[in-house]
Coordinates of C-alpha atoms and ligand atoms in Angstrom, one line a residue:
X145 CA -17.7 -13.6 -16.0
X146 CA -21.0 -13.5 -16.8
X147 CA -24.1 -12.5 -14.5
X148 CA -25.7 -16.0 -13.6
X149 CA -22.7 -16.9 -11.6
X150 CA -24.1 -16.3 -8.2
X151 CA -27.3 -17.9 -9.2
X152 CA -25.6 -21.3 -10.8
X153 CA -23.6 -21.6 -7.7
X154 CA -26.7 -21.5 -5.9
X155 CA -29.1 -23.6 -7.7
X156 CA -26.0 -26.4 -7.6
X157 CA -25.9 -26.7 -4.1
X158 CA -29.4 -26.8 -3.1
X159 CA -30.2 -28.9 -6.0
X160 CA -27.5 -31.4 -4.3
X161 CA -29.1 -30.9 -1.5
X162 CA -32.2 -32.3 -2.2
X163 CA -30.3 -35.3 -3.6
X164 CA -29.1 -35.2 0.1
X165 CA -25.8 -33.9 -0.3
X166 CA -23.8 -31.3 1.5
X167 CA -21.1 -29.3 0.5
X168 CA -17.3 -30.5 0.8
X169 CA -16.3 -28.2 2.6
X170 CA -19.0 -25.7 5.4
X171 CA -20.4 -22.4 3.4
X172 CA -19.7 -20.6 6.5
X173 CA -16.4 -18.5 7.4
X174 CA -16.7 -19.7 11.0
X175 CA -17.8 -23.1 10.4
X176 CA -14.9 -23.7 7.9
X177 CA -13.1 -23.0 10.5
X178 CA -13.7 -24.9 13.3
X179 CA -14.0 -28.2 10.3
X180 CA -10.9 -27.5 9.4
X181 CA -9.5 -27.4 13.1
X182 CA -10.6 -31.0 13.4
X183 CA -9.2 -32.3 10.7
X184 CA -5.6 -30.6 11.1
X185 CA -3.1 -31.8 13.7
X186 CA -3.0 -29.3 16.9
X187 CA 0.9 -27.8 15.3
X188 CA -0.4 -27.1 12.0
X189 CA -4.0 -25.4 12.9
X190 CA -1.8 -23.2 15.3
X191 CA 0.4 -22.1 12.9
X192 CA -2.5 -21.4 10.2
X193 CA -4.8 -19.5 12.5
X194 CA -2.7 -18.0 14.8
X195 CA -1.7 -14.6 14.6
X196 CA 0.8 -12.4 16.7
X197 CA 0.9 -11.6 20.5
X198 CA -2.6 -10.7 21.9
X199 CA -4.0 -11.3 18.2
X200 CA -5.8 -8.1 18.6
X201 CA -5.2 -7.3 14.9
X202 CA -6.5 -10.0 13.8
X203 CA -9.4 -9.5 15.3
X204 CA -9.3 -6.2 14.4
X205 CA -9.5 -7.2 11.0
X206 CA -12.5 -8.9 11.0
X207 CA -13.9 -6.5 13.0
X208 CA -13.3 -3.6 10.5
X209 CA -15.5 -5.4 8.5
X210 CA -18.0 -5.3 11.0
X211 CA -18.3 -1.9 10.9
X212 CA -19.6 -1.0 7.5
X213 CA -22.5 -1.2 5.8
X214 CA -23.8 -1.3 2.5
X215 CA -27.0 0.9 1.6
X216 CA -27.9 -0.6 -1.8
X217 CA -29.4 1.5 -4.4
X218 CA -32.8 -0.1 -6.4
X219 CA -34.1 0.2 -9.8
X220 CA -30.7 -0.3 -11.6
X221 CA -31.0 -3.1 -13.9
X222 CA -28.7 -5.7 -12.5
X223 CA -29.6 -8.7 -14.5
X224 CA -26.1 -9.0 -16.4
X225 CA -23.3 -8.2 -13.9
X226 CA -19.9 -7.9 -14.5
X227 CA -17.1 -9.0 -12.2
X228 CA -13.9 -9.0 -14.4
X229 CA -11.1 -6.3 -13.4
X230 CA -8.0 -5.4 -15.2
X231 CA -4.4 -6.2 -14.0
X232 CA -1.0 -5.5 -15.1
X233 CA -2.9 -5.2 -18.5
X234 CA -4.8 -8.7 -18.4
X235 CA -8.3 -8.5 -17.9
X236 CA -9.3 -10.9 -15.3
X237 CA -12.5 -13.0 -14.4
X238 CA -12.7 -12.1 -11.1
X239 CA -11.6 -9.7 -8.9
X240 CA -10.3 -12.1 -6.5
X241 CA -6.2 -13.9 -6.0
X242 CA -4.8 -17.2 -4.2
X243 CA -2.7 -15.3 -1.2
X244 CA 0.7 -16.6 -0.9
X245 CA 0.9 -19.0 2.2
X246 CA 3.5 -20.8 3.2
X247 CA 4.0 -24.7 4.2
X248 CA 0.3 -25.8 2.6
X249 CA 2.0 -29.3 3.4
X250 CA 0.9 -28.4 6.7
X251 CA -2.7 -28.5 5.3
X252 CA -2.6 -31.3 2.8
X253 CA 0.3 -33.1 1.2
X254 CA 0.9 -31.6 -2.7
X255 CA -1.0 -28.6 -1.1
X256 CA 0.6 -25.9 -3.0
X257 CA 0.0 -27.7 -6.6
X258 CA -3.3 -28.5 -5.1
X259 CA -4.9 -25.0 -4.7
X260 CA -3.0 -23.5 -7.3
X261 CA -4.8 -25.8 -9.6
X262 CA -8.3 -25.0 -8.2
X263 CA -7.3 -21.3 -8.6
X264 CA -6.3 -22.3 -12.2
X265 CA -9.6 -23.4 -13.1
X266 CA -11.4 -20.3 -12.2
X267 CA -9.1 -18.1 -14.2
X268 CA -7.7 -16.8 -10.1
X269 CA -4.2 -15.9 -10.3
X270 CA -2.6 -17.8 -7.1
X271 CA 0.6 -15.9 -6.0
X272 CA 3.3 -18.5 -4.8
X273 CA 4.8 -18.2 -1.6
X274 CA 8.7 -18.2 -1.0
X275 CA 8.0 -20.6 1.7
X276 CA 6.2 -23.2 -0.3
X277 CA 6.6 -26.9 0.5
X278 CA 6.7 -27.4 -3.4
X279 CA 9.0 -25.5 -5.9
X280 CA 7.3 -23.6 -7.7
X281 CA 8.6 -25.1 -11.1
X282 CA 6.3 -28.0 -10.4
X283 CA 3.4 -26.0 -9.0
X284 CA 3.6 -24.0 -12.5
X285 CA 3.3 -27.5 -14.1
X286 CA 0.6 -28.6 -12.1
X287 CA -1.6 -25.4 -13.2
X288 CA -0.5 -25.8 -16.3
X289 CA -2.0 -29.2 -16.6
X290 CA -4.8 -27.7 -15.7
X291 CA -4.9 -25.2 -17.5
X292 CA -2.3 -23.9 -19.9
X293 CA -1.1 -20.5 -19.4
X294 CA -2.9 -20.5 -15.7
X295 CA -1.9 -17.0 -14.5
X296 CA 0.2 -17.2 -11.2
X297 CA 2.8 -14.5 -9.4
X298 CA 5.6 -15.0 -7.1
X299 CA 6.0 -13.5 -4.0
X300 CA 9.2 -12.7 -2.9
X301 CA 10.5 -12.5 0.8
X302 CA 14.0 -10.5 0.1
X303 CA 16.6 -12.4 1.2
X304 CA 19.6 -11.3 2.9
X305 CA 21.5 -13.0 -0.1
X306 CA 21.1 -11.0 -3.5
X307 CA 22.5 -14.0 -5.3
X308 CA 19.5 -16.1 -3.8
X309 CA 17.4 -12.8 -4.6
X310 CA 18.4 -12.5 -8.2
X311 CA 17.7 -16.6 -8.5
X312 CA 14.3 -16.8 -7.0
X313 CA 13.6 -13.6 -9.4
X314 CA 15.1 -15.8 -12.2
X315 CA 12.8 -19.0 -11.5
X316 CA 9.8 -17.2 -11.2
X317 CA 10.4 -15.8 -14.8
X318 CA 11.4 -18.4 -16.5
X319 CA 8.0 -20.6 -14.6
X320 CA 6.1 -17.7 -16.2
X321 CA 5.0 -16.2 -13.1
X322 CA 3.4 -12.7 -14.5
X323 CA 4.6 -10.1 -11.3
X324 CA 6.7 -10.3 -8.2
X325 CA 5.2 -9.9 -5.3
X326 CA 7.5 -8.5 -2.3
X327 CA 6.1 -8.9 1.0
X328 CA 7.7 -6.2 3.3
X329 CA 5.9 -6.7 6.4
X330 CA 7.8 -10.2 7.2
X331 CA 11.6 -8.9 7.4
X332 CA 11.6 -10.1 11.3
X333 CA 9.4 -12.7 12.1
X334 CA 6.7 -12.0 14.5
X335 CA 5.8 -13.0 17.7
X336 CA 3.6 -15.7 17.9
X337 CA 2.1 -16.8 21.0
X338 CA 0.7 -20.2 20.1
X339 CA 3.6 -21.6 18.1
X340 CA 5.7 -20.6 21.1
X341 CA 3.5 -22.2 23.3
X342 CA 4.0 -25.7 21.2
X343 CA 7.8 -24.6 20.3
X344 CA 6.9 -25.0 16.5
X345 CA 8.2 -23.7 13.8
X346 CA 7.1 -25.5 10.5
X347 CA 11.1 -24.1 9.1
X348 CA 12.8 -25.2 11.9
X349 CA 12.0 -28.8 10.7
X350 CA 12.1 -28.5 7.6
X351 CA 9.2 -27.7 6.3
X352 CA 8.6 -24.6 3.7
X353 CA 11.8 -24.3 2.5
X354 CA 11.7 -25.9 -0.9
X355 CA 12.1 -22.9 -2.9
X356 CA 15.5 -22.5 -0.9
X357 CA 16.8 -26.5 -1.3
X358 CA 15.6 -26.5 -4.7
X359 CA 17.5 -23.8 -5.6
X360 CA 21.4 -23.6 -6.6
X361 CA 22.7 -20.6 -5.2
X362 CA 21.1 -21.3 -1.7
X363 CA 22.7 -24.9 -2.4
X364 CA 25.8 -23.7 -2.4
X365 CA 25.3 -21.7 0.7
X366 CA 24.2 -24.7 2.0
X367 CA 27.5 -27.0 1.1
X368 CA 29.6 -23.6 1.9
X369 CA 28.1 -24.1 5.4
X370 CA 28.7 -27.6 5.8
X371 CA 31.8 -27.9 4.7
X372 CA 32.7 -25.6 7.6
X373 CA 30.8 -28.1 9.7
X374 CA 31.3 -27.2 13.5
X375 CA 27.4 -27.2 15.0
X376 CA 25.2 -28.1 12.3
X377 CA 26.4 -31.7 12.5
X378 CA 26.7 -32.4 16.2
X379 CA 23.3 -31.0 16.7
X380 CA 21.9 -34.8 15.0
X381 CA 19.9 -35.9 18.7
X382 CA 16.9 -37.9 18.2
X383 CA 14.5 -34.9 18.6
X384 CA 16.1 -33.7 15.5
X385 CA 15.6 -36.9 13.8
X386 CA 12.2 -36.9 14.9
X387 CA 11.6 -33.4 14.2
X388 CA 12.8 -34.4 10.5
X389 CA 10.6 -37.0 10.0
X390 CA 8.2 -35.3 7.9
X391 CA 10.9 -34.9 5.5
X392 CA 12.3 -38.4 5.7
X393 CA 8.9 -39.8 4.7
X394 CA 8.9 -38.4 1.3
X395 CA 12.5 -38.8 0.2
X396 CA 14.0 -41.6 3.0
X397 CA 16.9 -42.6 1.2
X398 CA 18.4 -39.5 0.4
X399 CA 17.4 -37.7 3.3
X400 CA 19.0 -40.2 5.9
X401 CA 22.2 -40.1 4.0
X402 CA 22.0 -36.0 4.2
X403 CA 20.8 -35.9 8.0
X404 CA 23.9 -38.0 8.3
X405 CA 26.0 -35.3 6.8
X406 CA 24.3 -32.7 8.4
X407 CA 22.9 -30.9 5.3
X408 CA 19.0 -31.3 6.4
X409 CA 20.4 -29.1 9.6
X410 CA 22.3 -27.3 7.5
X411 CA 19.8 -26.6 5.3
X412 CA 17.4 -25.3 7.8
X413 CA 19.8 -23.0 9.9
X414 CA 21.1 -21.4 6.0
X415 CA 17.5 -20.4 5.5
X416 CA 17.2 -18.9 9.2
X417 CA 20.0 -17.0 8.2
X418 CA 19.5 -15.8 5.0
X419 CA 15.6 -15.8 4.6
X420 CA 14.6 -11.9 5.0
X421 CA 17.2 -8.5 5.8
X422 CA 16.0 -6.1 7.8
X423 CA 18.1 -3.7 6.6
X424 CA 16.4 -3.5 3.7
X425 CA 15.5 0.2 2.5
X426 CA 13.2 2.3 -1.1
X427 CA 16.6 2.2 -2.4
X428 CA 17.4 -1.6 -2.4
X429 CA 14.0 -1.8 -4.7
X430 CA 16.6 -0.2 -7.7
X431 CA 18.3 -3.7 -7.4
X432 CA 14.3 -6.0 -8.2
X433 CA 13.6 -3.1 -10.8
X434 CA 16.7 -3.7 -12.2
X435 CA 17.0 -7.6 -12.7
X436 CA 12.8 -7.9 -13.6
X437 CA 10.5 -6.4 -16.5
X438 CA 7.7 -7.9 -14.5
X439 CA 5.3 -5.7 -12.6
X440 CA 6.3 -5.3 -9.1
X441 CA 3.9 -5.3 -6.3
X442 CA 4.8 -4.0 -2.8
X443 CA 2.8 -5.8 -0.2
X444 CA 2.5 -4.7 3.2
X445 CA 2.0 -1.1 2.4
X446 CA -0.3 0.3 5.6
X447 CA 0.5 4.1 5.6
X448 CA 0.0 6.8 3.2
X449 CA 3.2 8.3 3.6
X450 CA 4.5 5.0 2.1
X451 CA 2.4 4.4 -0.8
X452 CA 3.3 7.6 -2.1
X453 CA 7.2 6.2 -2.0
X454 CA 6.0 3.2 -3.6
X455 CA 4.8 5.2 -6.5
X456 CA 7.9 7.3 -7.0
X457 CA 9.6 4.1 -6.2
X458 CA 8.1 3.0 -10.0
X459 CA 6.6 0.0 -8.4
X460 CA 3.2 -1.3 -10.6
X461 CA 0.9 -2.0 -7.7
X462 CA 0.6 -1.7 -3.5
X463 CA -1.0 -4.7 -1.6
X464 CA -2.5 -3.2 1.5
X465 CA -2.4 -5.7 3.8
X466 CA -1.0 -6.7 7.7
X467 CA -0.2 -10.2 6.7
X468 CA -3.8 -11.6 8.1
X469 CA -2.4 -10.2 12.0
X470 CA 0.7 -12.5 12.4
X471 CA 3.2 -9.9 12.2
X472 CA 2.7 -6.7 14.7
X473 CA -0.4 -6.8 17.1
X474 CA -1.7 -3.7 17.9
X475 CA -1.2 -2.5 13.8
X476 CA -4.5 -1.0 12.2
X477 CA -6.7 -3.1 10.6
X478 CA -5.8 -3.7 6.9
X479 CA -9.4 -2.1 5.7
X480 CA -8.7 0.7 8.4
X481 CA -5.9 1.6 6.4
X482 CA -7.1 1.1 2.7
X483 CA -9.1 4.4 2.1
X484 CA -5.8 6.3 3.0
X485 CA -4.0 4.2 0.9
X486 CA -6.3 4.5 -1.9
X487 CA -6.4 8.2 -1.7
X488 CA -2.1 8.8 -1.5
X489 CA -2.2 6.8 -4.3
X490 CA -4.6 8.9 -6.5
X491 CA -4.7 6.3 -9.2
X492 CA -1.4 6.2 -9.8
X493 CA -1.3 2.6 -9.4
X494 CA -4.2 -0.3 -9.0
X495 CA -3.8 -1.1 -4.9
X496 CA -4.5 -4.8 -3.7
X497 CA -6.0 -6.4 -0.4
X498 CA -6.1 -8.7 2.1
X499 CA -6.8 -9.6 5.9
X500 CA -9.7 -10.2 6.9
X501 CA -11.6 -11.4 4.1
X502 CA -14.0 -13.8 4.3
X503 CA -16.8 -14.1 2.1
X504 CA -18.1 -12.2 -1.4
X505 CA -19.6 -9.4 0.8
X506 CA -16.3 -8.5 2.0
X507 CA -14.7 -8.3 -1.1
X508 CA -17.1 -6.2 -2.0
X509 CA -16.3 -3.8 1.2
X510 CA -12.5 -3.7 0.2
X511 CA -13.7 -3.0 -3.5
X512 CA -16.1 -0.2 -3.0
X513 CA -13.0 1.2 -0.4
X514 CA -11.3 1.3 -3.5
X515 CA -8.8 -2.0 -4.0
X516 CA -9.0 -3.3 -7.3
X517 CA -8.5 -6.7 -6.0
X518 CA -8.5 -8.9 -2.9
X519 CA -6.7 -11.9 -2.0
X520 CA -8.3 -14.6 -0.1
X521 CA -5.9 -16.2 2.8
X522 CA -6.7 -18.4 5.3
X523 CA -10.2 -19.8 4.2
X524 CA -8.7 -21.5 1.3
X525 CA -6.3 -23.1 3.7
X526 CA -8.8 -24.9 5.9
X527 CA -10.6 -25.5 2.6
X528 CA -7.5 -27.0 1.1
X529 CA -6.9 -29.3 4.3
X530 CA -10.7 -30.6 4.7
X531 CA -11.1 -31.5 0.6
X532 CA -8.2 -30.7 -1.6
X533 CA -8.0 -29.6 -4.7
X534 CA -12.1 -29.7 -4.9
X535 CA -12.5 -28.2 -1.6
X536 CA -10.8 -24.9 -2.8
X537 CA -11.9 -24.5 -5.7
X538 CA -15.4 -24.5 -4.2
X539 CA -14.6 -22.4 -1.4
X540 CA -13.6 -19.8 -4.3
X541 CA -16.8 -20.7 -5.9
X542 CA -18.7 -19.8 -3.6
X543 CA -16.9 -16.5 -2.7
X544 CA -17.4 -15.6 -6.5
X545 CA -20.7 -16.5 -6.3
X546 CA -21.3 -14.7 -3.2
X547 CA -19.9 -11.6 -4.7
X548 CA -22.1 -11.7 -7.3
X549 CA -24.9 -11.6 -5.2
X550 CA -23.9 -9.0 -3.5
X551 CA -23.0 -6.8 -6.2
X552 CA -26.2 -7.2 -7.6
X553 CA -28.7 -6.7 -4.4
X554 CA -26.2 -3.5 -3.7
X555 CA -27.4 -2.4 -7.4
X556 CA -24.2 -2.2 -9.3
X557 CA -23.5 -4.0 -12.4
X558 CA -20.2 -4.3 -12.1
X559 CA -16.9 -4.3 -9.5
X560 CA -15.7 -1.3 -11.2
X561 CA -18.3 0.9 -10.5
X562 CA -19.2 0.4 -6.7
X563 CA -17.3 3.1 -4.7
X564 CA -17.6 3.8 -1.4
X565 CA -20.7 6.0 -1.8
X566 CA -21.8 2.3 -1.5
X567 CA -20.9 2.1 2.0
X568 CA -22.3 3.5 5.8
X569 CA -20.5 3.1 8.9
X570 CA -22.3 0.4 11.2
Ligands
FMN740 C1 -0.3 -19.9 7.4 C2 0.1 -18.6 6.7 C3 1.2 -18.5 6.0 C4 1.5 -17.3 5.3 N1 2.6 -17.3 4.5 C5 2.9 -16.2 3.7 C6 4.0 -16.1 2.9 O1 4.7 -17.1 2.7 N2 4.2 -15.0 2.2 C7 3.4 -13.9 2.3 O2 3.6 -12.9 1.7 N3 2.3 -13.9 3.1 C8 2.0 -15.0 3.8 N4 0.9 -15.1 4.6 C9 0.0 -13.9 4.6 C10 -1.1 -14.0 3.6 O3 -0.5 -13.8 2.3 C11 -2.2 -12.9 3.8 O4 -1.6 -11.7 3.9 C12 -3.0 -13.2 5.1 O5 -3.3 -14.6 5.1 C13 -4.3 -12.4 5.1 O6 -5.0 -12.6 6.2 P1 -6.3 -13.6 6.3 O7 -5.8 -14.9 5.9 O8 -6.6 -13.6 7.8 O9 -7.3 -13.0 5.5 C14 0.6 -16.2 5.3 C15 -0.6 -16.3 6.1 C16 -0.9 -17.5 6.7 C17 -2.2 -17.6 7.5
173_741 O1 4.1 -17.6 8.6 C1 4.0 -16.6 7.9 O2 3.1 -15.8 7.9 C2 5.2 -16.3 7.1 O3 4.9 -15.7 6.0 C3 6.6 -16.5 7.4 C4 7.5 -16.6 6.5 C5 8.9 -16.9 6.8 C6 9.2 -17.1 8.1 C7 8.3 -17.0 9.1 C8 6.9 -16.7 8.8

């Protein structure tokens, strides 16, 4: 990507702003924020932005970031910067990736096609969730509509069922995903204060699981369960019905018929079944390595210890990262425990981020700390729910841009050459 990016972004937006117009969705990480809280229903903003028990590591997170400092070297020539990175042996425009997040229906309707499209046009490979509200057969359309070829992933929560394990593996291949991502971190669901507090689970009602219904070995897990009836189909009350309704809007023929017969129910308690094992140990990874030439990425990795396993293991990549603070409060910050990571590693193997990032200088942060790339979370959610399609792919715009900046008032002309001789503690 060439060297102007930061300076085209800018010159757009206050060029529309003397025309009197403001961005679609607010420059600022906070302000974004508290837009998108607005806009969302009081369920769905809880579920996006809340984070586990006390939410002290997602603050922590944030705060990590807090505490660094760049001290930029002058004099350097800057004036063509470079930002592109390689991966899995593609070079890439941009350091930056679409984090997998779960239910975007929650944020928009279409969400998941929605934002992988923006991420599509800026050449951003957008990892899709195993919790999506679309199947990712038709988000892989949708990029590829927008552009052919689009680079995307799939992540990979390891289901209980190896059947299901070996489909999901199967699908993503054959939509031309380009690496599994398996998230390790998520293999018992965390405790989360304010969807407690509202008794809301987005699965629970149906929502997120269309990688499951859409697939034929969970199908038949599904039928398998109904046919042995018993619960699932007395437990039809009107809560249900109304807990359903989401669902019965988009298909209500079909859907009516099945809540009937007890298969939405069905459905839903299958997936709470099946959706992660925590038995799960380094020796089960034999079984992905065995069924996928694609590059593996373990994400979740926080201690040393374990990312040298992961590279005996024979995995292609680690994803440092404490799933944005939703899983165990009181964990280390994911930039806390990058440096660690990057130095068990040794360069063995190209080690990703996320949590906590949220703007271009951050990326930078996690870069010069030695991740090769960083996956943006949560922004592009309340991005995706206040504009759409557009709305991300400006909030990634802008975190490009911003990254440009910052790479060239730091003095270094490209992402591969800032280190952390970049960086000062705070
Ligand atoms: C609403 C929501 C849903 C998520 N769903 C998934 C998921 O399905 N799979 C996964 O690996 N990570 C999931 N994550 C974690 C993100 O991939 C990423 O690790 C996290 O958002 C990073 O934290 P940040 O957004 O605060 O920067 C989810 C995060 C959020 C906020
Ligand atoms: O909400 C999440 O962060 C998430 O990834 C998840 C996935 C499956 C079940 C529960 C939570």
């Amino acid at each position: 990507m060439s060297g102007s990016v930061g300076r085209e972004a800018q010159a757009e937006i206050y060029r529309a702003g003397v025309a009197g117009r403001r961005p679609r969705v607010p420059v600022g990480a906070a302000e974004l924020e508290r837009a998108a809280q607005r806009r969302m229903s009081r369920a769905a903003f809880a579920y996006v932005a809340g984070s586990a028990g006390l939410e002290r590591t997602a603050q922590a997170n944030l705060d990590a970031f807090r505490r660094r400092r760049i001290v930029p070297n002058v004099l350097r020539d800057v004036s063509a910067r470079d930002l592109s990175v390689e991966l899995f042996g593609v070079r890439r425009p941009t350091p930056l990736l679409l984090a997998p997040i779960g239910v975007l229906e929650l944020a928009r309707r279409g969400g998941d096609a929605l934002a992988a499209r923006a991420a599509a046009s800026l050449g951003v490979p957008a990892v899709l969730s195993t919790q999506a509200s679309q199947p990712m057969e038709e988000v892989a359309a949708a990029m590829d509509a927008a552009r052919p070829g689009a680079s995307r992933w799939f992540q990979l929560y390891w289901s209980s069922s190896r059947d299901l394990v070996e489909s999901l593996v199967g699908r993503a291949e054959r939509s031309g995903c380009e690496a599994i991502v398996v998230t390790l971190d998520t293999h018992v669901l965390g405790w989360r204060p304010r969807d407690l507090a509202l008794g809301y689970l987005p699965f629970s009602r149906g929502l997120g699981i269309a990688q499951y219904t859409s697939d034929p070995v969970f199908r038949e897990l599904v039928r398998e369960r109904a046919a042995r009836g018993g619960r699932t189909a007395t437990t039809v009350t009107p809560a249900a019905v109304a807990a359903f309704a989401s669902i019965l809007r988009h298909h209500p023929g079909r859907l009516r018929d099945n809540l009937r017969s007890g298969e939405p129910l069905a459905a839903v308690e299958t997936f709470l079944d099946v959706f992660a094992d925590p038995s799960l140990t380094w020796d089960d990874l034999a079984f992905l390595r065995e069924r996928t030439r694609l590059p593996i990425v373990l994400k979740g990795v926080l201690h040393p210890d374990d990312a040298r396993r992961a590279v005996d293991a024979g995995v292609d990549a680690v994803q440092v990262s404490n799933h944005g603070g939703r899983q165990l409060d009181g964990e280390i910050a994911a930039l806390d425990a990058l440096p660690a990571v990057v130095d068990a590693v040794d360069g063995r193997l190209p080690v990703l981020f996320d949590s906590g990032i949220r703007g271009g200088s951050d990326a930078l942060v996690a870069l010069a700390l030695g991740a090769r790339a960083v996956a943006i979370g949560r922004p592009y959610v309340y991005a995706l729910a206040l504009a759409g399609e557009e709305g991300v792919r400006e909030l990634l715009r802008n975190t490009i841009a911003e990254l440009d900046i910052t790479l060239g008032l730091a003095g270094a002309r490209s992402v591969g050459d800032v280190d952390a001789s970049l960086l000062a503690p705070a």
